[in-house]
Amino acid sequence: MKNILLLILFTVSLVSCKNNNKSTENVNQNQSISIGNLSTAEKIANASGYKNWKDVSEIAFTFNVNRGDNHFYRAWTWNPKSGDVTMTSANDTISYNRSQLDSLNFETDAAFINDKYWLLTPFQLKWDENITISEKKNIVAPISKDTLKQITIVYGSEGGYTPGDAYDFFYDEDFKIREWNYRKGNADTPSLSTTWEDYENFNGIEIAKTYKDSTGGFKLYFTDISVKK
């Protein structure tokens, strides 16, 4: 049980999104996307089908982590328009609305934010506020050693579940993310680096289903993915 608890805490700690009652995922969904003068963040989001997000009525997925001999999962169903969320784990089923957070569902929402962040990271580049962005070209990726482009986001020092964290995204010419670093507290040394693998299109939304570290001891992956419009 201790190892599973540590694994839960580990996965929850990988998020650095703003925690408020405003559903940024549903803000300005009806705005058209300008073709010209797009930022790199917008191009990465668009490459994963961001233009189709406004039509999504429900998304379901199971978040799985293998770390050594331990396996952990959480299954989610989310209606981004209403904010209704249901989480099913090995021990419980919890339903709540993200506009009505309280002490009873705070930890569940932290888990949801973490798991949703992994699932829809390219869209988070559009959704998230209070971030700073920097870019580099011709950077050697940490695992494959391929030469890719890099965009780094650093979250503000206040707000969110883990403020001040940083992420380095290594993307290709098609603006698809291929690897990333997570750097807790914007430290120089990554806390975790993984690949992004097994992209698949789900009703217009491109999702990387598998993430692996360089040692083979950590694998995060999604199953039972469903996107409804």
Coordinates of N, CA and C in Angstrom, one line a residue, residues 52-152:
N52 N -11.1 21.1 -33.1 CA -12.2 20.2 -32.9 C -12.7 20.1 -31.5
W53 N -11.9 20.7 -30.6 CA -12.3 20.6 -29.1 C -13.6 21.2 -28.8
K54 N -14.0 22.3 -29.5 CA -15.2 23.0 -29.3 C -16.4 22.1 -29.4
D55 N -16.3 21.0 -30.2 CA -17.4 20.1 -30.5 C -17.5 18.9 -29.5
V56 N -16.5 18.8 -28.7 CA -16.4 17.6 -27.8 C -17.4 17.8 -26.6
S57 N -18.3 16.8 -26.5 CA -19.3 16.8 -25.4 C -18.9 15.9 -24.2
E58 N -18.1 14.9 -24.5 CA -17.7 14.0 -23.5 C -16.4 13.3 -23.9
I59 N -15.5 13.2 -22.9 CA -14.2 12.4 -23.2 C -14.0 11.5 -22.0
A60 N -13.7 10.2 -22.3 CA -13.4 9.2 -21.3 C -12.1 8.6 -21.5
F61 N -11.4 8.2 -20.4 CA -10.1 7.6 -20.6 C -9.7 7.0 -19.3
T62 N -8.8 6.0 -19.4 CA -8.2 5.4 -18.2 C -6.7 5.7 -18.2
F63 N -6.2 6.3 -17.1 CA -4.9 6.7 -16.8 C -4.1 5.6 -16.1
N64 N -3.1 5.0 -16.7 CA -2.4 3.9 -16.2 C -0.9 4.3 -15.9
V65 N -0.3 3.8 -14.9 CA 1.1 4.0 -14.6 C 1.7 2.6 -14.2
N66 N 2.7 2.2 -14.8 CA 3.6 1.1 -14.4 C 4.9 1.7 -13.9
R67 N 5.2 1.4 -12.7 CA 6.5 1.9 -12.1 C 7.1 0.7 -11.4
G68 N 8.1 0.1 -12.0 CA 8.6 -1.1 -11.4 C 7.6 -2.2 -11.5
D69 N 7.3 -2.9 -10.4 CA 6.3 -4.0 -10.4 C 4.9 -3.4 -10.1
N70 N 4.8 -2.2 -9.8 CA 3.5 -1.6 -9.4 C 2.7 -1.1 -10.6
H71 N 1.4 -1.4 -10.6 CA 0.5 -0.8 -11.6 C -0.6 0.0 -10.8
F72 N -0.9 1.1 -11.4 CA -1.9 2.0 -10.8 C -2.8 2.6 -12.0
Y73 N -4.1 2.7 -11.7 CA -5.0 3.3 -12.7 C -6.1 4.1 -12.1
R74 N -6.6 5.1 -12.9 CA -7.8 5.8 -12.6 C -8.5 6.0 -13.9
A75 N -9.8 5.8 -13.9 CA -10.7 5.9 -15.1 C -11.5 7.2 -14.9
W76 N -11.7 7.9 -16.0 CA -12.4 9.2 -15.9 C -13.4 9.3 -17.0
T77 N -14.5 10.0 -16.7 CA -15.5 10.5 -17.7 C -15.7 11.9 -17.4
W78 N -15.5 12.8 -18.4 CA -15.6 14.2 -18.3 C -16.4 14.9 -19.3
N79 N -17.3 15.7 -18.9 CA -18.1 16.6 -19.8 C -17.5 18.0 -19.7
P80 N -16.7 18.4 -20.7 CA -16.0 19.7 -20.6 C -17.0 20.9 -20.6
K81 N -18.2 20.7 -21.2 CA -19.1 21.8 -21.3 C -19.8 22.1 -20.0
S82 N -20.2 21.0 -19.3 CA -20.9 21.1 -18.0 C -20.0 21.1 -16.8
G83 N -18.8 20.6 -17.0 CA -17.8 20.4 -15.9 C -18.0 19.2 -15.0
D84 N -19.0 18.3 -15.4 CA -19.2 17.1 -14.7 C -18.1 16.1 -14.9
V85 N -17.6 15.5 -13.8 CA -16.5 14.6 -13.8 C -16.8 13.3 -13.0
T86 N -16.5 12.2 -13.5 CA -16.6 10.9 -12.7 C -15.3 10.2 -12.7
M87 N -14.8 9.8 -11.5 CA -13.6 9.1 -11.4 C -13.9 7.7 -10.8
T88 N -13.3 6.7 -11.4 CA -13.4 5.3 -10.9 C -12.0 4.7 -10.7
S89 N -11.8 4.3 -9.5 CA -10.5 3.6 -9.2 C -10.7 2.2 -8.7
A90 N -9.7 1.6 -8.2 CA -9.8 0.2 -7.7 C -10.7 0.3 -6.4
N91 N -10.7 1.4 -5.7 CA -11.3 1.5 -4.4 C -12.6 2.3 -4.4
D92 N -12.9 3.1 -5.4 CA -14.0 4.1 -5.2 C -14.5 4.6 -6.6
T93 N -15.7 5.2 -6.5 CA -16.2 5.9 -7.7 C -16.7 7.3 -7.1
I94 N -16.3 8.4 -7.7 CA -16.6 9.7 -7.2 C -17.1 10.6 -8.4
S95 N -18.2 11.3 -8.2 CA -18.7 12.2 -9.2 C -18.8 13.6 -8.6
Y96 N -18.4 14.6 -9.4 CA -18.5 16.0 -8.9 C -18.5 16.9 -10.1
N97 N -18.8 18.2 -9.8 CA -18.7 19.2 -10.8 C -17.6 20.2 -10.5
R98 N -16.8 20.5 -11.5 CA -15.6 21.3 -11.3 C -15.9 22.8 -10.9
S99 N -17.2 23.2 -11.1 CA -17.6 24.6 -10.7 C -18.0 24.6 -9.2
Q100 N -18.0 23.4 -8.6 CA -18.4 23.4 -7.2 C -17.4 22.6 -6.4
L101 N -16.2 23.0 -6.4 CA -15.1 22.3 -5.7 C -15.2 22.6 -4.2
D102 N -15.0 21.6 -3.4 CA -14.9 21.8 -1.9 C -13.9 20.9 -1.3
S103 N -13.8 20.8 0.0 CA -12.8 20.0 0.6 C -13.0 18.5 0.4
L104 N -14.2 18.1 0.0 CA -14.5 16.7 -0.2 C -14.0 16.2 -1.5
N105 N -13.9 17.1 -2.5 CA -13.5 16.6 -3.8 C -12.2 17.3 -4.3
F106 N -11.5 18.0 -3.4 CA -10.3 18.7 -3.8 C -9.2 17.7 -4.3
E107 N -9.0 16.6 -3.5 CA -8.0 15.7 -3.9 C -8.3 15.0 -5.2
T108 N -9.6 14.7 -5.4 CA -10.0 14.0 -6.6 C -9.8 14.9 -7.8
D109 N -10.1 16.2 -7.6 CA -9.9 17.2 -8.7 C -8.4 17.4 -9.0
A110 N -7.5 17.3 -8.0 CA -6.1 17.4 -8.2 C -5.6 16.2 -9.1
A111 N -6.2 15.0 -8.8 CA -5.9 13.8 -9.6 C -6.4 14.0 -11.0
F112 N -7.6 14.5 -11.2 CA -8.1 14.8 -12.5 C -7.3 15.7 -13.3
I113 N -6.9 16.8 -12.7 CA -6.1 17.8 -13.4 C -4.8 17.2 -13.9
N114 N -4.2 16.4 -13.0 CA -2.9 15.7 -13.4 C -3.1 14.8 -14.6
D115 N -4.1 13.9 -14.5 CA -4.3 12.9 -15.5 C -4.8 13.6 -16.9
K116 N -5.6 14.6 -16.8 CA -6.1 15.3 -17.9 C -4.9 16.1 -18.6
Y117 N -4.0 16.6 -17.8 CA -2.9 17.3 -18.3 C -2.0 16.4 -19.2
W118 N -1.7 15.2 -18.7 CA -1.0 14.2 -19.5 C -1.7 13.9 -20.8
L119 N -3.0 13.7 -20.7 CA -3.8 13.3 -21.9 C -3.9 14.4 -23.0
L120 N -4.0 15.7 -22.5 CA -4.3 16.8 -23.4 C -3.3 17.9 -23.3
T121 N -2.0 17.5 -23.1 CA -1.0 18.6 -22.9 C -0.9 19.6 -24.0
P122 N -1.0 19.2 -25.3 CA -0.9 20.2 -26.3 C -2.0 21.3 -26.2
F123 N -3.2 20.9 -25.7 CA -4.2 21.9 -25.5 C -4.0 22.8 -24.3
Q124 N -3.3 22.2 -23.3 CA -2.9 23.0 -22.1 C -2.1 24.2 -22.5
L125 N -1.3 24.1 -23.5 CA -0.5 25.2 -24.0 C -1.4 26.4 -24.4
K126 N -2.6 26.1 -24.8 CA -3.6 27.2 -25.1 C -4.4 27.6 -23.9
W127 N -4.7 26.6 -23.1 CA -5.7 26.9 -22.0 C -5.0 27.6 -20.8
D128 N -3.8 27.2 -20.5 CA -3.2 27.6 -19.2 C -2.8 29.1 -19.2
E129 N -3.0 29.7 -18.0 CA -2.7 31.1 -17.8 C -1.5 31.2 -16.8
N130 N -1.0 32.4 -16.7 CA 0.1 32.6 -15.7 C 1.3 31.8 -16.0
I131 N 1.7 31.7 -17.3 CA 2.9 31.0 -17.7 C 3.8 31.9 -18.5
T132 N 5.1 31.5 -18.5 CA 6.0 32.2 -19.4 C 6.5 31.2 -20.4
I133 N 6.8 31.6 -21.6 CA 7.2 30.7 -22.6 C 8.5 31.1 -23.2
S134 N 9.4 30.2 -23.5 CA 10.6 30.4 -24.2 C 10.9 29.3 -25.2
E135 N 11.7 29.6 -26.3 CA 11.8 28.6 -27.4 C 13.3 28.5 -27.8
K136 N 13.7 27.3 -28.3 CA 15.0 27.1 -28.8 C 14.9 26.2 -30.0
K137 N 15.9 26.3 -30.9 CA 15.9 25.4 -32.1 C 17.2 24.5 -32.0
N138 N 17.1 23.4 -32.7 CA 18.2 22.5 -32.9 C 18.7 22.0 -31.5
I139 N 17.8 21.5 -30.7 CA 18.1 21.0 -29.4 C 18.1 19.4 -29.4
V140 N 19.1 18.8 -28.8 CA 19.1 17.4 -28.7 C 18.1 16.9 -27.6
A141 N 17.2 16.0 -28.1 CA 16.2 15.5 -27.2 C 16.8 14.6 -26.1
P142 N 16.3 14.5 -24.9 CA 16.9 13.8 -23.8 C 17.0 12.3 -24.0
I143 N 16.1 11.7 -24.6 CA 16.0 10.2 -24.7 C 16.5 9.7 -26.1
S144 N 15.8 10.2 -27.2 CA 16.2 9.7 -28.5 C 17.5 10.3 -29.0
K145 N 17.9 11.4 -28.5 CA 19.0 12.2 -28.9 C 18.8 12.8 -30.3
D146 N 17.5 12.8 -30.8 CA 17.2 13.4 -32.1 C 17.3 14.9 -31.9
T147 N 17.6 15.6 -33.0 CA 17.6 17.1 -33.0 C 16.2 17.6 -33.3
L148 N 15.6 18.3 -32.3 CA 14.3 18.8 -32.4 C 14.2 20.2 -32.0
K149 N 13.1 20.8 -32.0 CA 12.8 22.1 -31.5 C 12.3 22.0 -30.1
Q150 N 12.5 23.1 -29.3 CA 12.0 23.1 -27.9 C 11.2 24.3 -27.6
I151 N 10.1 24.0 -26.8 CA 9.4 25.1 -26.2 C 9.3 24.8 -24.7
T152 N 9.5 25.8 -23.9 CA 9.5 25.6 -22.5 C 8.5 26.5 -21.9

